[in-house]
Tab-separated table of C-alpha atoms in Angstrom:
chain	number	residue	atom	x	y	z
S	468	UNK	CA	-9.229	3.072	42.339
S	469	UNK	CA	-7.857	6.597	42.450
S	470	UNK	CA	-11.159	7.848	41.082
S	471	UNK	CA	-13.149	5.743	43.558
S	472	UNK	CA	-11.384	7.259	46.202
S	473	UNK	CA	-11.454	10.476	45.227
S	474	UNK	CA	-15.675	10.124	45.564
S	475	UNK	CA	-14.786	9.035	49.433
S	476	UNK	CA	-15.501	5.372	48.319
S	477	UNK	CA	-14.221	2.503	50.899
S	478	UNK	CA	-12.202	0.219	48.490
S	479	UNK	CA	-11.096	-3.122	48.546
S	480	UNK	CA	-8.473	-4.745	45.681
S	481	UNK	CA	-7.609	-8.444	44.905
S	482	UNK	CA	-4.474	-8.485	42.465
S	483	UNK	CA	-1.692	-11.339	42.580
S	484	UNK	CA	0.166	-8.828	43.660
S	485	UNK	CA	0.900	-5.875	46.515
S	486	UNK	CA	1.000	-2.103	45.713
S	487	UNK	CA	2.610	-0.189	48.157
S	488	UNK	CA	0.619	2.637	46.733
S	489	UNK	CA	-2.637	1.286	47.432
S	490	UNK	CA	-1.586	0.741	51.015
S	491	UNK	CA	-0.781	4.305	50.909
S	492	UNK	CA	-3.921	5.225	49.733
S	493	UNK	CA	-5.687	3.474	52.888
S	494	UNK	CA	-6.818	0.188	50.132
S	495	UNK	CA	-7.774	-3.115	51.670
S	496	UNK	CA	-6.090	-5.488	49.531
S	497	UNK	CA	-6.305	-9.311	49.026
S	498	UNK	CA	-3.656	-10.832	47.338
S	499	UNK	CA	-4.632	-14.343	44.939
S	500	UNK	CA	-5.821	-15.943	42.033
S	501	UNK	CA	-9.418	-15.699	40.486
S	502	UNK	CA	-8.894	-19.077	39.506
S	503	UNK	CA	-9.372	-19.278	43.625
S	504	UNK	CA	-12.860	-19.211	44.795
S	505	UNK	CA	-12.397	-19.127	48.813
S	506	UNK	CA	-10.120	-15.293	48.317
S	507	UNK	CA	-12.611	-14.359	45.605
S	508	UNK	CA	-15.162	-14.999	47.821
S	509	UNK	CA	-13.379	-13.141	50.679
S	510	UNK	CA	-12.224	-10.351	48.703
S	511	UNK	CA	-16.242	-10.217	47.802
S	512	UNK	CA	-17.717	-10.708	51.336
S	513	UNK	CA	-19.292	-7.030	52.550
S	514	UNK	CA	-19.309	-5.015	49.199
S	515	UNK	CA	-22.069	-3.374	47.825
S	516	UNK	CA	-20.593	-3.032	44.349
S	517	UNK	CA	-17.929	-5.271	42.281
S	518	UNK	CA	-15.630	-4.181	39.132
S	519	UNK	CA	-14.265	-6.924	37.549
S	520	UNK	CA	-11.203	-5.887	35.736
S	521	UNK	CA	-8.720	-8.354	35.643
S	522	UNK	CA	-7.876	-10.593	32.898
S	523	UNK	CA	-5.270	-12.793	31.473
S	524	UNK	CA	-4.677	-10.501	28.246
S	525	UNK	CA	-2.403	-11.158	25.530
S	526	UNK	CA	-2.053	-12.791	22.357
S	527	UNK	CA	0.104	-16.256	23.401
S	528	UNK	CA	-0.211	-18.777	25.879
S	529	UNK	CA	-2.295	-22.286	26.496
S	530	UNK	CA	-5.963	-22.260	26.366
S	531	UNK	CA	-6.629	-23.786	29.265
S	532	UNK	CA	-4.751	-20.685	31.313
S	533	UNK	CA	-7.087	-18.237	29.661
S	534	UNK	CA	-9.965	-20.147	30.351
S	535	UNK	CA	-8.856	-20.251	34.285
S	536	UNK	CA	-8.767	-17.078	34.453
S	537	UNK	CA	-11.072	-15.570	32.142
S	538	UNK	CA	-14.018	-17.738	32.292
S	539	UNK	CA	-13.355	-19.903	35.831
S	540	UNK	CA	-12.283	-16.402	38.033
S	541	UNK	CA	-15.696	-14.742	36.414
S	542	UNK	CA	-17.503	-18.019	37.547
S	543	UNK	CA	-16.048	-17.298	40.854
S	544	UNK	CA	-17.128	-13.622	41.157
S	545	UNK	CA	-20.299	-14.378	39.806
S	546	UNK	CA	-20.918	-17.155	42.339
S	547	UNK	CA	-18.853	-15.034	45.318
S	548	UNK	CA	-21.448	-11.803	44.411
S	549	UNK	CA	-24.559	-14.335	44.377
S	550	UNK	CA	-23.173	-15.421	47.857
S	551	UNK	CA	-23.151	-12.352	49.783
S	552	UNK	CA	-25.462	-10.515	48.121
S	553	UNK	CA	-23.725	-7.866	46.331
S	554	UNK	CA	-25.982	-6.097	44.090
S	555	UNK	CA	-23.858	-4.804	41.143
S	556	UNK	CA	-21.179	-5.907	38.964
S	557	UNK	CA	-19.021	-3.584	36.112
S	558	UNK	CA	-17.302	-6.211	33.482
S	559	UNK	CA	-14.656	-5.132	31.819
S	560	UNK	CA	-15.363	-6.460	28.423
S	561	UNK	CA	-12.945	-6.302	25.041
S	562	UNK	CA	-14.643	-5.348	21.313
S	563	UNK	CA	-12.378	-8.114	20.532
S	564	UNK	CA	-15.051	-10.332	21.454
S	565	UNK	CA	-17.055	-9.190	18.337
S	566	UNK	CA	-13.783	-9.470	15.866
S	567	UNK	CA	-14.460	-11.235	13.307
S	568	UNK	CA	-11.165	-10.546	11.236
S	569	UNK	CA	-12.280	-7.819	8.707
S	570	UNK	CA	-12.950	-4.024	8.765
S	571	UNK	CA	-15.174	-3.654	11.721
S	572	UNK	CA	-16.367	0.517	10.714
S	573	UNK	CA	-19.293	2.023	13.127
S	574	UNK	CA	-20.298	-1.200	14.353
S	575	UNK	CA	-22.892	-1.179	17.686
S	576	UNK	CA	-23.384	-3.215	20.049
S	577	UNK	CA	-25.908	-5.238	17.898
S	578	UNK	CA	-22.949	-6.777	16.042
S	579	UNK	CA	-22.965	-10.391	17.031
S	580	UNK	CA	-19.912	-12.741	18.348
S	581	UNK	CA	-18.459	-13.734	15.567
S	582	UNK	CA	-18.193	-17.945	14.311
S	583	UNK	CA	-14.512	-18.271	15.037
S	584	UNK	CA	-11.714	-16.834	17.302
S	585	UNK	CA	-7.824	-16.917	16.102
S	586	UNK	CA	-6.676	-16.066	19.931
S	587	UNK	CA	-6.969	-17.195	23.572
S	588	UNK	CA	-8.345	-14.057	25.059
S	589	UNK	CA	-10.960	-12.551	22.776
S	590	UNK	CA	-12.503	-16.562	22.538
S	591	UNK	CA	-12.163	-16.630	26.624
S	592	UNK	CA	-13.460	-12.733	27.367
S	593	UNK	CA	-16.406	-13.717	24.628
S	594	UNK	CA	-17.503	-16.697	26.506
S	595	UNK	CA	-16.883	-14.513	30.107
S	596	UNK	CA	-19.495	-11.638	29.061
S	597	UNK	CA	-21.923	-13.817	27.808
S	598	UNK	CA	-21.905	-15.344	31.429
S	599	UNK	CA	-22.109	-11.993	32.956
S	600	UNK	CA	-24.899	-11.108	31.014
S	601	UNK	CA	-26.659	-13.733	31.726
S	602	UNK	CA	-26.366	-13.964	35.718
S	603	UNK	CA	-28.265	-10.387	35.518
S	604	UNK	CA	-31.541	-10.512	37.206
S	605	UNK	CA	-33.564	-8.860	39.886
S	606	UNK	CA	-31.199	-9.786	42.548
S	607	UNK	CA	-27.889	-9.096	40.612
S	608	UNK	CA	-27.652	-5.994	38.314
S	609	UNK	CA	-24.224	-6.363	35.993
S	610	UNK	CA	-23.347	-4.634	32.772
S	611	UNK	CA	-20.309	-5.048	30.180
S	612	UNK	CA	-17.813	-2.406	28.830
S	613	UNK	CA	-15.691	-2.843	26.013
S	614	UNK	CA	-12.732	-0.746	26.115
S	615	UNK	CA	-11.242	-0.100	22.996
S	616	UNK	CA	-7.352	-0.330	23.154
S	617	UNK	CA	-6.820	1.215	26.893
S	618	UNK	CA	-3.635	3.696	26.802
S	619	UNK	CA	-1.649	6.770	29.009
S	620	UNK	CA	0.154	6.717	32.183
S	621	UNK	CA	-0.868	3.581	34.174
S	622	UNK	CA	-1.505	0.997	31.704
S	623	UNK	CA	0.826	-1.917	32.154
S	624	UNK	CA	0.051	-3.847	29.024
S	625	UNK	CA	-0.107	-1.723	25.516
S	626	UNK	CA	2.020	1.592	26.038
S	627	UNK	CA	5.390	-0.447	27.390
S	628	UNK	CA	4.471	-3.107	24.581
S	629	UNK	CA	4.635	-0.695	21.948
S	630	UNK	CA	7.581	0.878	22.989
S	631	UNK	CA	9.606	-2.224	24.062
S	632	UNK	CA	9.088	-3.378	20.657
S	633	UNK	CA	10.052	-0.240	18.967
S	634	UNK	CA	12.917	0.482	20.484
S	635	UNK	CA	13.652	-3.649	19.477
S	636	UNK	CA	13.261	-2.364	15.587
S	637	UNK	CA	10.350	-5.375	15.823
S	638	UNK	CA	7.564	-3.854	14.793
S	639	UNK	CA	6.744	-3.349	11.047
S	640	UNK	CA	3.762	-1.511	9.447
S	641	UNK	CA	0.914	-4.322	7.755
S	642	UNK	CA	-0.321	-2.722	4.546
S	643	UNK	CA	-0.412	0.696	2.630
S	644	UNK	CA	-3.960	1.365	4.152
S	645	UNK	CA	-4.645	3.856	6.995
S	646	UNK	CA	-7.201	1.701	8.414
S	647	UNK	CA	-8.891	3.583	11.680
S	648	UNK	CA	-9.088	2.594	15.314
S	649	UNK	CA	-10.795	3.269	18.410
S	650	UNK	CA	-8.685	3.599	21.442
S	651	UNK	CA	-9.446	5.339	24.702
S	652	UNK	CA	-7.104	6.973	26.923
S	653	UNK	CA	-7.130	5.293	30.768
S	654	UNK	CA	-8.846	8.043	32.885
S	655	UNK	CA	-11.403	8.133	30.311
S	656	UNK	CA	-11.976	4.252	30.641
S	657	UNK	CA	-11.823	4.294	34.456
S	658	UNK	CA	-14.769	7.254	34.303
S	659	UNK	CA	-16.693	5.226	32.031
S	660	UNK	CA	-16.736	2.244	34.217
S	661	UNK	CA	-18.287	4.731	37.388
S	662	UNK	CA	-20.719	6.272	35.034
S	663	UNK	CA	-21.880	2.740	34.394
S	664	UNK	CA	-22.001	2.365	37.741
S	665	UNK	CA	-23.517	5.014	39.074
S	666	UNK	CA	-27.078	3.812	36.792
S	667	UNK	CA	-26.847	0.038	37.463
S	668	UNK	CA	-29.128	-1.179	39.453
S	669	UNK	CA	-31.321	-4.316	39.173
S	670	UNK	CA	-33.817	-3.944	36.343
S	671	UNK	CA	-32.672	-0.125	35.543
S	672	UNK	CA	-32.023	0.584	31.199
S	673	UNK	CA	-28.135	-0.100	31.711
S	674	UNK	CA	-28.675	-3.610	33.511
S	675	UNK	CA	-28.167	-6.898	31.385
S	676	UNK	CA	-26.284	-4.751	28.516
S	677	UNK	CA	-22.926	-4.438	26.731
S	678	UNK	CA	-21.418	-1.108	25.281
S	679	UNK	CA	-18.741	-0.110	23.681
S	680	UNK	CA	-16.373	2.961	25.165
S	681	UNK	CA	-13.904	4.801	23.105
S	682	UNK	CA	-12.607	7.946	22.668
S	683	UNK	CA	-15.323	8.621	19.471
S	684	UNK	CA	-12.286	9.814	17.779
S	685	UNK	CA	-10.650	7.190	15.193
S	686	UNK	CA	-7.195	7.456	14.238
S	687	UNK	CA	-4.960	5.456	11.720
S	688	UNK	CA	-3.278	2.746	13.842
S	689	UNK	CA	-0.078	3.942	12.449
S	690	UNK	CA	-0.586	7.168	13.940
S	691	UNK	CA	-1.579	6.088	16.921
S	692	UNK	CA	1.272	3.742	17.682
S	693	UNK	CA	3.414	6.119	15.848
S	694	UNK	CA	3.155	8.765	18.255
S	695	UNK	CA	2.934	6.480	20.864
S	696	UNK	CA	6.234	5.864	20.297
S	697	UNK	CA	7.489	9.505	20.092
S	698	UNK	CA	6.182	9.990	23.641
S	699	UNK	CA	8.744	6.928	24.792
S	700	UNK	CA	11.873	8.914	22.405
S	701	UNK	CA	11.544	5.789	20.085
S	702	UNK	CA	11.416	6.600	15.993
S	703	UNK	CA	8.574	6.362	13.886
S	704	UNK	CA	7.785	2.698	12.384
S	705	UNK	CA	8.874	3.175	8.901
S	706	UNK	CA	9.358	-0.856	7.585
S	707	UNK	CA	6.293	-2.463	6.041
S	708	UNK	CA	5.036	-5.754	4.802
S	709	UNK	CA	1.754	-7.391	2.977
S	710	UNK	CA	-1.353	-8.149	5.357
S	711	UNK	CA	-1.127	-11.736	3.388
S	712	UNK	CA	2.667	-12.294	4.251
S	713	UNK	CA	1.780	-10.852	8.037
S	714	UNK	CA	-0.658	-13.251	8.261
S	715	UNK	CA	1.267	-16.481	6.857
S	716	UNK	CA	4.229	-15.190	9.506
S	717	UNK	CA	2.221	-15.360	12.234
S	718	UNK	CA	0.677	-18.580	11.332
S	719	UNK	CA	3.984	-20.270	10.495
S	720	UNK	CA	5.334	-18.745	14.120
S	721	UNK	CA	2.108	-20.071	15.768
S	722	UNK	CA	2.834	-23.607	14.182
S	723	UNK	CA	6.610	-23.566	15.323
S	724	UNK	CA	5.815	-21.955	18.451
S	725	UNK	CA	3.071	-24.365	19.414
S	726	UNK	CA	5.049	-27.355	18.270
S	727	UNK	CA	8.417	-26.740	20.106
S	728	UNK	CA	6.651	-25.642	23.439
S	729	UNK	CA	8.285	-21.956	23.288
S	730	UNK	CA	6.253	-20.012	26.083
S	731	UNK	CA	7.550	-16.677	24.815
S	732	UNK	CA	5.360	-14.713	22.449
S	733	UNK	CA	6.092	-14.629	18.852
S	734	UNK	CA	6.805	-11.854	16.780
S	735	UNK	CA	3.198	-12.325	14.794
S	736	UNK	CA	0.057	-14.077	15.484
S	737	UNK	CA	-2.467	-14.228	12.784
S	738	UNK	CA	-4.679	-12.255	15.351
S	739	UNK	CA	-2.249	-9.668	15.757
S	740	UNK	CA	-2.006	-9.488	11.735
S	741	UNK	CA	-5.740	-8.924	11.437
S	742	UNK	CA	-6.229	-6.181	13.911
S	743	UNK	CA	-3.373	-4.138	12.715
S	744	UNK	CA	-4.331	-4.462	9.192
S	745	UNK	CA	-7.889	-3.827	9.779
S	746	UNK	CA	-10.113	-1.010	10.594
S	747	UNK	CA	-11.914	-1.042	14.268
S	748	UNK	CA	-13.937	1.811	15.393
S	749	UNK	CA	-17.432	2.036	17.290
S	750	UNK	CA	-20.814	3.686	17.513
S	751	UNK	CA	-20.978	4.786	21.473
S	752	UNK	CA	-24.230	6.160	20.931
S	753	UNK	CA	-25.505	3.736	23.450
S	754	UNK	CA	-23.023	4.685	26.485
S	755	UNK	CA	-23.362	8.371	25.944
S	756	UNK	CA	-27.288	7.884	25.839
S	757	UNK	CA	-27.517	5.461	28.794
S	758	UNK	CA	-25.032	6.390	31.602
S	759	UNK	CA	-23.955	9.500	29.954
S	760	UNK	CA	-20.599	8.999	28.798
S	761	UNK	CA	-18.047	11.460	27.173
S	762	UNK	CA	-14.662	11.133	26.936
S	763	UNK	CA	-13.105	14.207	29.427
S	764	UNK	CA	-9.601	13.801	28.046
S	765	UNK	CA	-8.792	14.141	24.111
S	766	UNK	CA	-6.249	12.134	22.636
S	767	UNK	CA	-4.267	15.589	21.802
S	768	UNK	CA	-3.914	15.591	25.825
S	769	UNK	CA	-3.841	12.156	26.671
S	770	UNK	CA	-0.458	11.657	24.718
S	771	UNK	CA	0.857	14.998	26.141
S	772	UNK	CA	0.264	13.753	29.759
S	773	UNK	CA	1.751	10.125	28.450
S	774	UNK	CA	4.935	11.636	27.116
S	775	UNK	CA	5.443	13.849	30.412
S	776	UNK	CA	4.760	10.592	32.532
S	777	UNK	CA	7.164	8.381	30.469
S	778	UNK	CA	10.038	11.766	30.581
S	779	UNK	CA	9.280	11.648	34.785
S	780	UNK	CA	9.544	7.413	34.792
């Protein structure tokens, strides 16, 4: 929104929630549920272009409320855009849709969905893209990013999960491998979505596509969520277990979970096992040929503007 704004964009939110900040920032907002069509359709009505960014993320929780949200509120958008004629729509996608469990190294977007999901949310987003890829057509240009691990000052979900844990002593290293990841720091995602943007339009090269976005600069997951956690003032994670006995944990904790009707999320998932054991890291070839992508902020100054932002908070 911030970046939007600072082009002179008119912009208009629908969250569940109000930000006094975006009222100070002169943002219409709508306040509701995707999982309603009438304020998705209202929130639509008189746009000219439509990101779609919300999700219910995650690793625990009933199908059925990922599928409301994920799959239903992109039905709605889809159906609200079609409706008043909007003529573009940015997806935020996950390359979680594409996990299939085992080193993922250089993959592009030609990798296909894989057989079998072991979570809620990269089943749900799968089955959302594939929608929004679909609805494109001469009348309704979309496109789908996939974000690889979104981090820095602003993100709500992975930073403060990282360092909640940590400072809990709950997270433990899977493996003696220093298995690489994407990630990509949360201006650079935000500028990658308005790049995308600024080339969709119906029938143009970027219309009716996916791509992955990173920072095209792998790091061990350990030292990613290691210094992660030095920006927060929490120690390094220094315990370790097997990928096999990860894995068996987070089944057995799915099973017990599932079966006593505990809402909270467990300590391991056999999803969470995988990608932490695993190496994930992308070609972007594709969004640095086709809208032009490069990623402005390196992760060198990404976690020095993190750790001054969590010092200031």
């Amino acid at each position: 929104v911030r970046q939007l704004l600072e082009r002179g964009a008119q912009v208009r939110s629908l969250s569940r929630q109000h930000y006094p900040e975006l009222e100070k920032a002169g943002v219409e907002q709508f306040q509701g549920s995707l999982t309603d069509s009438e304020v998705v359709g209202d929130a639509v009505k008189g746009c000219e272009l439509v990101f779609h960014v919300a999700a219910k993320a995650g690793v625990w929780g009933s199908y059925e409320s990922y599928h409301q949200t994920n799959v239903i509120g992109t039905e709605h958008i889809l159906d609200a855009c079609r409706k008043h004629s909007v003529r573009r729509l940015v997806y935020t996608s996950s390359p979680s849709v594409v996990f299939n469990g085992t080193d993922m190294e250089g993959v592009d977007e030609s990798v296909p969905y894989p057989d079998h999901f072991e979570a809620h949310y990269p089943k749900t987003k799968a089955m959302a893209e594939q929608k929004v890829i679909a609805a494109n057509d001469a009348s309704l240009a979309t496109v789908s990013l996939r974000p690889h691990l979104i981090w820095g000052p602003g993100d709500n979900h992975l930073v403060p999960r990282i360092i909640a844990k940590g400072r809990a002593g709950q997270i433990r290293r899977i493996g003696k491998r220093d298995n690489l990841v994407d990630s990509i720091y949360i201006d650079n995602a935000a500028e990658a979505h308005l790049l995308a943007a600024d080339k969709l339009q119906p029938g143009s090269p970027v219309a009716g596509k996916v791509y992955f976005i990173s920072q095209d600069e792998p790091m061990s997951v350990w030292e990613l969520i290691n210094r992660i956690l030095a920006c927060g003032g929490v120690p390094p994670v220094t315990k370790s277990i097997s990928p096999g006995l990860a894995f068996f944990a987070g089944s057995v904790c799915e099973f017990i979970y599932d079966a006593l009707g505990i809402k909270s999320e467990p300590r391991m998932t056999r999803f969470v096992a995988r990608e932490l054991s695993t190496a994930h890291w992308f070609n972007i070839s594709a969004a640095k040929q086709d809208f032009g992508y490069r990623p402005r902020v390196s992760i060198e100054e990404g976690l020095k503007r993190l750790a001054d932002h969590l010092k200031s908070t």
